[in-house]
Structures are given as C-alpha cells and as structure tokens.
N, CA, C and O of each residue as an XYZ file, in Angstrom:
696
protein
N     110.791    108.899    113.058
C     109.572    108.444    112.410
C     108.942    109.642    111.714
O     108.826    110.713    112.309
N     108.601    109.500    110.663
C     108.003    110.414    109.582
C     106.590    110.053    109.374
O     106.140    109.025    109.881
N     105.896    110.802    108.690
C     104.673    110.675    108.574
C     104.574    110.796    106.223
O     105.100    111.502    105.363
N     103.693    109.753    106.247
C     103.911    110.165    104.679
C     102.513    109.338    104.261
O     102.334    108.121    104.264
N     101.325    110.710    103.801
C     100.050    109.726    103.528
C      99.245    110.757    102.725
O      99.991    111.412    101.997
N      98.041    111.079    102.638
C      97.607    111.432    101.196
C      97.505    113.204    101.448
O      97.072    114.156    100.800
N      98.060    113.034    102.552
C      97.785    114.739    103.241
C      99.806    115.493    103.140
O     100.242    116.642    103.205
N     100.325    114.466    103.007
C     101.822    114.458    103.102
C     102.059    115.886    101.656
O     101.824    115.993    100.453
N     102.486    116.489    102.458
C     102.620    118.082    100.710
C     104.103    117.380     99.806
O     104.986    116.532     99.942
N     103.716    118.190     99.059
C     105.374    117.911     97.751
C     106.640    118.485     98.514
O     107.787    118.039     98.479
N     106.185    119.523     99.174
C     107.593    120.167     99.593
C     108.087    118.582    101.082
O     109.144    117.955    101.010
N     107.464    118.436    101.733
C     107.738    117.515    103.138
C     108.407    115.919    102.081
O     109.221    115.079    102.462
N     107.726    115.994    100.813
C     108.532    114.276    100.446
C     109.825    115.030    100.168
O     110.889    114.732    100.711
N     109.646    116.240     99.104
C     111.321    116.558     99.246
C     112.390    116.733    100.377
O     113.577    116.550    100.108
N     112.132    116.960    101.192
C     112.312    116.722    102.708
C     112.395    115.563    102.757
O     113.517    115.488    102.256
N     112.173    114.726    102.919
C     112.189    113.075    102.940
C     113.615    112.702    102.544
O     114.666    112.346    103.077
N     112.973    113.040    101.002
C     114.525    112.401    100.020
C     115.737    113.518    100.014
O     116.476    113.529     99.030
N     115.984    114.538    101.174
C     116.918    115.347    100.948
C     118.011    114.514    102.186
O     119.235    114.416    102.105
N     116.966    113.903    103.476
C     116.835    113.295    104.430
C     118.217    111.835    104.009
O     119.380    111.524    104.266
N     116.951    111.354    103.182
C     117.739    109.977    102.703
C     119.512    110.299    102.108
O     120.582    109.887    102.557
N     119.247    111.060    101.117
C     120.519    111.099    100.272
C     121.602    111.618    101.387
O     122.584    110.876    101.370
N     121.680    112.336    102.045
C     122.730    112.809    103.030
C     123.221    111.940    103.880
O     124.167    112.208    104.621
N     122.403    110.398    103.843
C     122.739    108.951    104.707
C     121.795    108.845    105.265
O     122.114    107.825    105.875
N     120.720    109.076    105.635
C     119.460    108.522    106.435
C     119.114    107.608    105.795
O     119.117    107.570    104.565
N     118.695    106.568    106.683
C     118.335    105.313    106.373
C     116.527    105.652    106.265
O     116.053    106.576    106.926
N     115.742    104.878    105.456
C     114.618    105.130    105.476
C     113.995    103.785    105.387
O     114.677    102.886    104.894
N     112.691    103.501    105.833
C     111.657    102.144    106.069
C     110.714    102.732    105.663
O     110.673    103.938    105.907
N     109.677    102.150    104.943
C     108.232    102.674    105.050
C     107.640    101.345    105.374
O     108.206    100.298    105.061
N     106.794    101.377    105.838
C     105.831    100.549    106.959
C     104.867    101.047    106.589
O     104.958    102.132    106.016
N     103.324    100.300    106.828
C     102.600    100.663    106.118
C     101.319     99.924    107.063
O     101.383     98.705    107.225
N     100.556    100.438    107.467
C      99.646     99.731    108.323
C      98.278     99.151    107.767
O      97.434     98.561    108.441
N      98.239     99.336    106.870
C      97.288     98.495    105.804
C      97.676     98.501    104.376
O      98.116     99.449    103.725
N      97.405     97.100    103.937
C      97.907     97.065    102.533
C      99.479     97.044    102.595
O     100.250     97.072    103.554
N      99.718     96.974    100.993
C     101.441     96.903    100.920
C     101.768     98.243    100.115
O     101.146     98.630     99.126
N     103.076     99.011    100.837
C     103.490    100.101    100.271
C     103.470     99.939     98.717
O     103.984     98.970     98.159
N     102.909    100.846     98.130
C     102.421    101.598     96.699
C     101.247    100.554     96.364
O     100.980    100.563     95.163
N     100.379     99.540     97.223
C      99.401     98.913     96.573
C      98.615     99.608     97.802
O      99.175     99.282     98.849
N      97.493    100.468     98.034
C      96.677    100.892     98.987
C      97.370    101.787     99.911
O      97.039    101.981    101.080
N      98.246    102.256     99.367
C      99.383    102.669     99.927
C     100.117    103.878     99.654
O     100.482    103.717     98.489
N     100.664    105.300    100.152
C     100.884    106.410     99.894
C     102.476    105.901     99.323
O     102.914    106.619     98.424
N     103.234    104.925     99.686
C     104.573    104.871     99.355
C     105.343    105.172     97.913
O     106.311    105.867     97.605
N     104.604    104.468     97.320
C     104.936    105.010     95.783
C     105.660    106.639     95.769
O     106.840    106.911     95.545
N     104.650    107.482     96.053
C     105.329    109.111     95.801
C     106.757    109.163     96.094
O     107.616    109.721     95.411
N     106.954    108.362     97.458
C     108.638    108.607     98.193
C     109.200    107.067     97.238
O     110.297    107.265     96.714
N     108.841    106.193     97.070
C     109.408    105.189     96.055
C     110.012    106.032     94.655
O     111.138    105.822     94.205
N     109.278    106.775     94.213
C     109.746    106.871     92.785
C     110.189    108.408     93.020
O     110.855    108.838     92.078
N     109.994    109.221     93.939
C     110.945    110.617     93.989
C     112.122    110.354     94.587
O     112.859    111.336     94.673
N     112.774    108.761     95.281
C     114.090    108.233     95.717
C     114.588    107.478     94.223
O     115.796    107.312     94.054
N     113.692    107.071     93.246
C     114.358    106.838     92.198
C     115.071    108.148     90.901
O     116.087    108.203     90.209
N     114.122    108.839     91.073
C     114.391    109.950     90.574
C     115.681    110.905     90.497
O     116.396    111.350     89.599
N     115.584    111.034     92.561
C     117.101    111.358     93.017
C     118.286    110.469     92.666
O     119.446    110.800     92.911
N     117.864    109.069     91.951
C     119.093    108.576     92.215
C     119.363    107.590     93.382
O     120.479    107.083     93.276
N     118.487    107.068     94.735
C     118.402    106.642     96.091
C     118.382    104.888     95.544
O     117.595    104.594     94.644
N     118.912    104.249     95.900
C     118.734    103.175     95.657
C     117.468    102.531     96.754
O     117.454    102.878     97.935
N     116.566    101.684     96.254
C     115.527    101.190     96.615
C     115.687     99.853     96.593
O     116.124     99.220     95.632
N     115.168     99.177     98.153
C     114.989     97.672     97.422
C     113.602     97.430     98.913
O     113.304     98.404     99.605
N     113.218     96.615     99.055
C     111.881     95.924     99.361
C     112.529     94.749     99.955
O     113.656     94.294     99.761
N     111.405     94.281    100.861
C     111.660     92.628    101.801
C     110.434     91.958    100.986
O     109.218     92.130    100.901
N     111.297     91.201    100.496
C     110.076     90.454     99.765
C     108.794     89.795    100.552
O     108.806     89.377    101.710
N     107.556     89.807     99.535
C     106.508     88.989    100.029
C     106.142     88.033     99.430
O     106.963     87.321     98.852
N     104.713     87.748     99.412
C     104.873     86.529     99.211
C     103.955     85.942     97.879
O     103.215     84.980     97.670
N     104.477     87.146     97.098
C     104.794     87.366     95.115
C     105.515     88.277     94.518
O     105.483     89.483     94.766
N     106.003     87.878     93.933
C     107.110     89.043     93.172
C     106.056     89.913     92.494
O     106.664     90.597     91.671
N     104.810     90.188     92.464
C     104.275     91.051     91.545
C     104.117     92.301     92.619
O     104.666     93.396     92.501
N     103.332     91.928     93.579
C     103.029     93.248     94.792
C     104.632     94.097     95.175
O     104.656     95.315     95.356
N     105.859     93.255     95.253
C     107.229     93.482     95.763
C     107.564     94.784     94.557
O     107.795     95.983     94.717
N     107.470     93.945     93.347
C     107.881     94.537     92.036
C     107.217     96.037     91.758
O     107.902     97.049     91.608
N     105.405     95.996     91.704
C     104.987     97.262     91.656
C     105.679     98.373     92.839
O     105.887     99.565     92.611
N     105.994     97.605     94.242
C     106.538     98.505     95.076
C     107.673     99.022     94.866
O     107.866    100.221     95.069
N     108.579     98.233     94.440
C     110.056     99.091     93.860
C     109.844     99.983     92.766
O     110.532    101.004     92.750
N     108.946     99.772     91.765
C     108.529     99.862     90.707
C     108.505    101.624     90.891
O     108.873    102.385     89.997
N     107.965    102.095     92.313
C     107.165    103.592     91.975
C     106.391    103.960     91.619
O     105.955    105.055     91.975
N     105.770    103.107     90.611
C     104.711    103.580     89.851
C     103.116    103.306     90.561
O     102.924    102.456     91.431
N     102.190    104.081     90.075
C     100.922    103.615     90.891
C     100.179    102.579     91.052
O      99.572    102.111     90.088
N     100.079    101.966     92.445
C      99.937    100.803     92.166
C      98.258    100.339     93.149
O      97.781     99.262     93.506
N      97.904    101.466     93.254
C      96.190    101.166     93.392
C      95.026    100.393     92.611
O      93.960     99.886     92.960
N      95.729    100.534     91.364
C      94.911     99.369     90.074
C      95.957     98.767     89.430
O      96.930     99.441     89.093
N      95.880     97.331     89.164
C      97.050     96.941     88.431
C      96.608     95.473     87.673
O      96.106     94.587     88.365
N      96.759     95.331     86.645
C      96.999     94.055     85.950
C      97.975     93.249     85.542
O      98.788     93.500     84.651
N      97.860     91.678     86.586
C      99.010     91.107     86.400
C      98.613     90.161     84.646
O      97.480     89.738     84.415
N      99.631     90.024     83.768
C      99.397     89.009     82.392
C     100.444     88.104     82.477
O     100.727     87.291     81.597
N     101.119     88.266     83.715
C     102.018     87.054     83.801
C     103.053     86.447     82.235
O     103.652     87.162     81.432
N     102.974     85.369     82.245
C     103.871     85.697     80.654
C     103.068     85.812     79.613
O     102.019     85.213     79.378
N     103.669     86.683     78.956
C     102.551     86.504     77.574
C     103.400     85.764     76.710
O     104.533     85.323     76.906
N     102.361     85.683     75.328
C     102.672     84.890     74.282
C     104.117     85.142     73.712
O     104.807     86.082     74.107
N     104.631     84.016     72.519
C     106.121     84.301     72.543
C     105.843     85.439     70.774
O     106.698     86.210     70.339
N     104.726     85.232     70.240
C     105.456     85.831     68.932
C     104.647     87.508     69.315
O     103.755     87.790     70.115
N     105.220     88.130     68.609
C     104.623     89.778     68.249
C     103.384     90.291     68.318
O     102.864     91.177     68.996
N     102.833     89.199     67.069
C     101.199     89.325     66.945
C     100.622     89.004     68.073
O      99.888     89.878     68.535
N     100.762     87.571     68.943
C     100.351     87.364     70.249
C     100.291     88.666     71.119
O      99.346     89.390     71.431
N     101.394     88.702     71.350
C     101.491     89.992     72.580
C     100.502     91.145     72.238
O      99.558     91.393     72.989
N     100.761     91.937     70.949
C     100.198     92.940     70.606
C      98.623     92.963     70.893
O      97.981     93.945     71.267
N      98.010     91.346     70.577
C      96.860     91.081     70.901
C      96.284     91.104     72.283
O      95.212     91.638     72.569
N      97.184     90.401     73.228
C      97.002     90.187     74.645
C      97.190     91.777     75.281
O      96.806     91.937     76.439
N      97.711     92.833     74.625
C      98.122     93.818     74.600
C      97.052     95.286     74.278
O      97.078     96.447     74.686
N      96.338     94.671     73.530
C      95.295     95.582     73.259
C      94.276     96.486     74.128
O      94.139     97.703     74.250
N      93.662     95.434     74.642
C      92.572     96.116     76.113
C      93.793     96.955     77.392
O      93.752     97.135     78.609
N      94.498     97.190     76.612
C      95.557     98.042     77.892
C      96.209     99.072     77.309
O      97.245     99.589     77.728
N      95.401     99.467     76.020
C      96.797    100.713     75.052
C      96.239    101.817     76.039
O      97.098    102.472     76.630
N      94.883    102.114     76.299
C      94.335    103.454     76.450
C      94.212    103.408     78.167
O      94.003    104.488     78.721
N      94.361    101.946     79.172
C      94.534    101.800     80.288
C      95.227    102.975     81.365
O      96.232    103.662     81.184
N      94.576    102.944     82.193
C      95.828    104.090     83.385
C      96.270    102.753     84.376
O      97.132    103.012     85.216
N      95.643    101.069     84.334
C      96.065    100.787     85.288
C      97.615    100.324     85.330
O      97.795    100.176     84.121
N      98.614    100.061     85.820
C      99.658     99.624     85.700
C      99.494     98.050     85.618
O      98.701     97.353     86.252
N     100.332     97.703     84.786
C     100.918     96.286     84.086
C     101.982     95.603     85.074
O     103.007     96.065     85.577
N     101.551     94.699     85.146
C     102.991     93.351     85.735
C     103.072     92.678     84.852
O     102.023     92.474     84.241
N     104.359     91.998     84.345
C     104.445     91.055     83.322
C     105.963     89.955     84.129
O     106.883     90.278     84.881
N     105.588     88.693     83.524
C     107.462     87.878     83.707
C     107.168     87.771     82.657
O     106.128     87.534     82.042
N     109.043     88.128     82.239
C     109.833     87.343     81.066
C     111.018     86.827     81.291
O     111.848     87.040     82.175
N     110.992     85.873     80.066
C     112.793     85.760     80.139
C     113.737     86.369     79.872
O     113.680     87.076     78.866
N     114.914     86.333     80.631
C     115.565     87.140     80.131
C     116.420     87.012     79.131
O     117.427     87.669     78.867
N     115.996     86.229     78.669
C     116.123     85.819     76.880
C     115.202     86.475     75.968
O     115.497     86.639     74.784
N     114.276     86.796     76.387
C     113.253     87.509     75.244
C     113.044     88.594     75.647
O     111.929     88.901     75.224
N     113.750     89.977     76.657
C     113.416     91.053     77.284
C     113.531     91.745     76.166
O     112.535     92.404     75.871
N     114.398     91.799     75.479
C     114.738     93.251     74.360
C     113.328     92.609     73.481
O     112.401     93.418     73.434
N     113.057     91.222     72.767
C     111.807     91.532     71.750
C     110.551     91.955     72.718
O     109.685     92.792     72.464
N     110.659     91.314     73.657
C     109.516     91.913     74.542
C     109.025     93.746     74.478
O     108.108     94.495     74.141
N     110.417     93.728     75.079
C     110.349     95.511     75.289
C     110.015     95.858     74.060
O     108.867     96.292     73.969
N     110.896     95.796     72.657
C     110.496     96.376     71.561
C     108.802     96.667     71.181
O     108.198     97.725     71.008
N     108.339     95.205     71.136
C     106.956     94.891     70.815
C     106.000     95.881     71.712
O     105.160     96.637     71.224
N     106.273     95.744     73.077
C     105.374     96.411     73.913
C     105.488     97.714     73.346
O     104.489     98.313     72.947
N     106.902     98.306     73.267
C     106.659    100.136     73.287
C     106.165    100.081     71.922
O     105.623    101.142     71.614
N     106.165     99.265     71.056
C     105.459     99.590     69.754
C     103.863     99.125     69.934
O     103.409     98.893     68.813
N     103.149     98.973     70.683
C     102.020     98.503     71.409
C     101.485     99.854     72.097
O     100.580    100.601     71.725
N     102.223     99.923     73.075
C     102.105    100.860     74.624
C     102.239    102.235     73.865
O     101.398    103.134     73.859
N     103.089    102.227     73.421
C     103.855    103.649     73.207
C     104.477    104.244     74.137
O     104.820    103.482     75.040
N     104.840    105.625     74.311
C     105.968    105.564     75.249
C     105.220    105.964     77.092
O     104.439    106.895     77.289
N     105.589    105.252     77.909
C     105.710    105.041     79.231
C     106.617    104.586     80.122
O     107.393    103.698     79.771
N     106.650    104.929     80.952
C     107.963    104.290     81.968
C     107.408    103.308     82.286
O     106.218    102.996     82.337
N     108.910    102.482     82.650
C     108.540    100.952     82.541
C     109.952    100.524     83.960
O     110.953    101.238     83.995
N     109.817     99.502     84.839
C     110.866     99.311     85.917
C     111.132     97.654     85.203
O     110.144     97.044     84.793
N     111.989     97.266     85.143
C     112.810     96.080     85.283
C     113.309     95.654     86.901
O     114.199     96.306     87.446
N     112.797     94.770     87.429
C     113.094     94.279     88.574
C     113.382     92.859     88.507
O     112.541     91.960     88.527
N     114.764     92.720     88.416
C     115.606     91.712     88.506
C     116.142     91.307     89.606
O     116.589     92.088     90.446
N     116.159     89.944     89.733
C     116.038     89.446     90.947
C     116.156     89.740     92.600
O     116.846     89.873     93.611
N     114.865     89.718     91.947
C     114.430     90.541     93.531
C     114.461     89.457     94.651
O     113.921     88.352     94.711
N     115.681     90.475     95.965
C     115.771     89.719     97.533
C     116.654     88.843     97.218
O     116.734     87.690     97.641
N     117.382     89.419     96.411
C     118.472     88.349     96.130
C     119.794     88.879     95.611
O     119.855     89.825     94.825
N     120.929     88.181     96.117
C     122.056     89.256     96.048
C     122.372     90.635     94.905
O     122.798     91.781     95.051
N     121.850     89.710     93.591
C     121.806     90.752     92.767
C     120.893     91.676     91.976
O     120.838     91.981     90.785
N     120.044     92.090     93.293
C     119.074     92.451     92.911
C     119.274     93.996     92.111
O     120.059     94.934     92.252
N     118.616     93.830     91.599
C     118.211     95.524     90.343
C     117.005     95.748     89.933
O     116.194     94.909     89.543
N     116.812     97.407     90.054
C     115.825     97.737     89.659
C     116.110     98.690     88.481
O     116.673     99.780     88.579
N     115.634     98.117     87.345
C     116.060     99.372     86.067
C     115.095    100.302     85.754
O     114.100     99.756     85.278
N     114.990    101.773     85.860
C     114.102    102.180     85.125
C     113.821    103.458     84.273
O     113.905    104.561     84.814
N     113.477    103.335     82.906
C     113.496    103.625     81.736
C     112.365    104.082     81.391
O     111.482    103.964     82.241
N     111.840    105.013     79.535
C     110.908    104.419     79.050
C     111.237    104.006     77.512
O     112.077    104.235     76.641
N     109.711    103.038     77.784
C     109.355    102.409     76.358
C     109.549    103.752     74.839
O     109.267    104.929     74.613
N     110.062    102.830     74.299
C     110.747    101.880     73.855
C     112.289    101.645     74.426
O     113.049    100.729     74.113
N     112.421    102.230     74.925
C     114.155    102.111     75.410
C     114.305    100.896     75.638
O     113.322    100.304     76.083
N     115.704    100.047     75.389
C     115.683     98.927     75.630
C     117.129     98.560     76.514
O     117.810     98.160     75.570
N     117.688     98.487     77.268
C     118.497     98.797     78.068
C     119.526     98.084     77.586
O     119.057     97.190     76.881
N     121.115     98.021     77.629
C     121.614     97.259     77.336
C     122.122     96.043     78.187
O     121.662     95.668     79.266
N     123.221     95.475     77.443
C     123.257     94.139     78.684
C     124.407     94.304     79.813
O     124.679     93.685     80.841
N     125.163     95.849     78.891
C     125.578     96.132     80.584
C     124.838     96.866     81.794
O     124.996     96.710     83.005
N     124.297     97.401     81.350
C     122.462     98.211     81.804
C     122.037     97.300     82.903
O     122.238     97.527     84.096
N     121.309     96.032     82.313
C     120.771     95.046     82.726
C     121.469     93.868     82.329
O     121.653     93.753     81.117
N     121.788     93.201     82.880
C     122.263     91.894     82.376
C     121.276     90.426     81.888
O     120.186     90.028     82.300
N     121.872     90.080     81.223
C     120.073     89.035     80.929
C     120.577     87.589     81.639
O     121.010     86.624     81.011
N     120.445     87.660     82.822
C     121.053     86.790     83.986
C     119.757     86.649     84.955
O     119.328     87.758     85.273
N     118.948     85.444     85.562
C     117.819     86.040     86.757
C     116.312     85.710     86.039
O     115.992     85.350     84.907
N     115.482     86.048     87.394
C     114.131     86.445     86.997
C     113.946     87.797     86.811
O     114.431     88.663     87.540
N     113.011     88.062     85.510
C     112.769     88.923     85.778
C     111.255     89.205     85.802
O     110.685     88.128     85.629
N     110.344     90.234     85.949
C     109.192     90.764     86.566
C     108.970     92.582     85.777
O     109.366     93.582     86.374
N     108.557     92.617     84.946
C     108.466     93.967     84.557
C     107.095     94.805     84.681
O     106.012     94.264     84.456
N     107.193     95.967     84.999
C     106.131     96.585     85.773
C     106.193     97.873     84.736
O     107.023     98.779     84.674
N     105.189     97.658     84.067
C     104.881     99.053     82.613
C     104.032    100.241     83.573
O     103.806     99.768     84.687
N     103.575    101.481     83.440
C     103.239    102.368     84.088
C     101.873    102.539     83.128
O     101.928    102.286     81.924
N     100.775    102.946     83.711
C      99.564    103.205     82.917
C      99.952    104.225     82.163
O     100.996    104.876     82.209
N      98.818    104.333     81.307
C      98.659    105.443     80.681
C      98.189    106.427     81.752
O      97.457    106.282     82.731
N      98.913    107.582     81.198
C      98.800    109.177     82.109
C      97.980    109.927     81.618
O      98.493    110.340     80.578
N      96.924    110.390     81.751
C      95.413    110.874     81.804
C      96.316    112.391     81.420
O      95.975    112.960     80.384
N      97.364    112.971     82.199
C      97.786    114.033     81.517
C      99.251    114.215     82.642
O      99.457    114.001     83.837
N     100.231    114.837     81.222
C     101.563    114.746     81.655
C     101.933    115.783     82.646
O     103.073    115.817     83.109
C-alpha cells in the first residue's frame, strides 16, 4: 500500500511508475470522490500514460467520471456537452465559452464523425491534449492519447464502439 495525495513529491510518483513498469500491479482507491475527480489520482494516471503503463478503470455509473479518470487529465472542474451539434459552425459555437477555459471537456461522438469532430475542435481549441476512450469496461477497451489537432488514424483507433472524448483545459502556463 502506497500513499499518493497532495503532499505525495514528484520524485515518490516516479517511484510509483518505476514500481508499476517492472510488473507491479497497481489500484488506486480513493476514499472520497472518484480518482482524478476530487482526487490526487490523475498525477499517477497520466505519468503511467506517459511511461507507456497501460491504464484502465472499473467502470461507474457514467462513462464521463470513468473517462476523465483514464483520461489523466485534471479533473477537479469539468464540463460535460455531451454531443454536440453535427455541422462546424454549430460546434465552433457551442465551443466558444471554452477557448480560454482551464476546465476540462467531456464530449460523446460517433465514431463516424471523430476525425470532423477532432478537426473542428483543434481548429476551435487549438492545440491541447485530448484522450479518446473507447469502449470503456469492455473487451476492447482503449484509451488514445494525443494532441489537437492530431487526428489518429483508423489503425490508431478504430471507428468501431462508443466513444467519450475528454479535451484537457487550457494551461494557464506550459
């Protein structure tokens, strides 16, 4: 049992994930709230994506809280828009009150419209990391993650599933 919370240093998560990659199995548990929503998990979520660690989550009971958690990204403020509109101008619009945002984004799409999606957004967003979480808790689950504009391909991601995409705020400074 490890300890990992807002007192946890940079050097002890690297420790963590030096832990994992050599075969340690890792859980985070979380005694209030859900890991990366009220939650220190995120840091060891996205420095196991970083390394390379494959990540996956027990689902709850929405793919948006599950999604920001695989996701890595910070997930103390977040806005779900669920699907947005299908043409360009729509989105860009629904899109607006979030260019200059730090909170992180949840969105579903199809995975028929992921590449105009993605396009539109990073020409919206501009560039940020962004997770693709495809079907999540389910055999073929994947987590892709990139940034905007990148658009992954379909051997990358396959356009097969639900998917749930989780954009990263804007970063106050890099």
């Amino acid at each position: 049992m490890r300890v990992l919370n807002e007192h946890t240093s940079a050097y002890q998560l690297e420790r963590y994930v030096e832990e994992i990659s050599v075969g340690q199995t890792a859980v985070v548990l979380t005694d209030g709230g859900s890991p990366a929503i009220s939650d220190p998990g995120t840091q060891l979520t996205d420095a196991c994506h970083l390394a390379g660690i494959e990540v996956t989550a027990i689902p709850g009971p929405s793919a948006v809280p599950t999604a920001i958690a695989l996701s890595g990204f910070f997930g103390q403020r977040f806005a779900f828009l669920g699907f947005l509109g299908r043409k360009a101008g729509a989105i860009r619009d629904e899109l607006e009150p979030y260019i200059d945002s730090p909170m992180t984004l949840v969105f579903f799409e199809s995975p028929f419209r992921i590449d105009a999606f993605l396009k539109v957004v990073g020409g919206c967003l501009g560039e940020r990391r962004y997770a693709i979480c495809r079907e999540m808790s389910k055999m073929h689950e994947q987590v892709f993650r990139a940034t905007l504009p990148t658009v992954p391909s379909e051997t990358e991601v396959p356009r097969k599933g639900e998917f749930t995409i989780v954009i990263e705020g804007k970063r106050r400074r890099a």
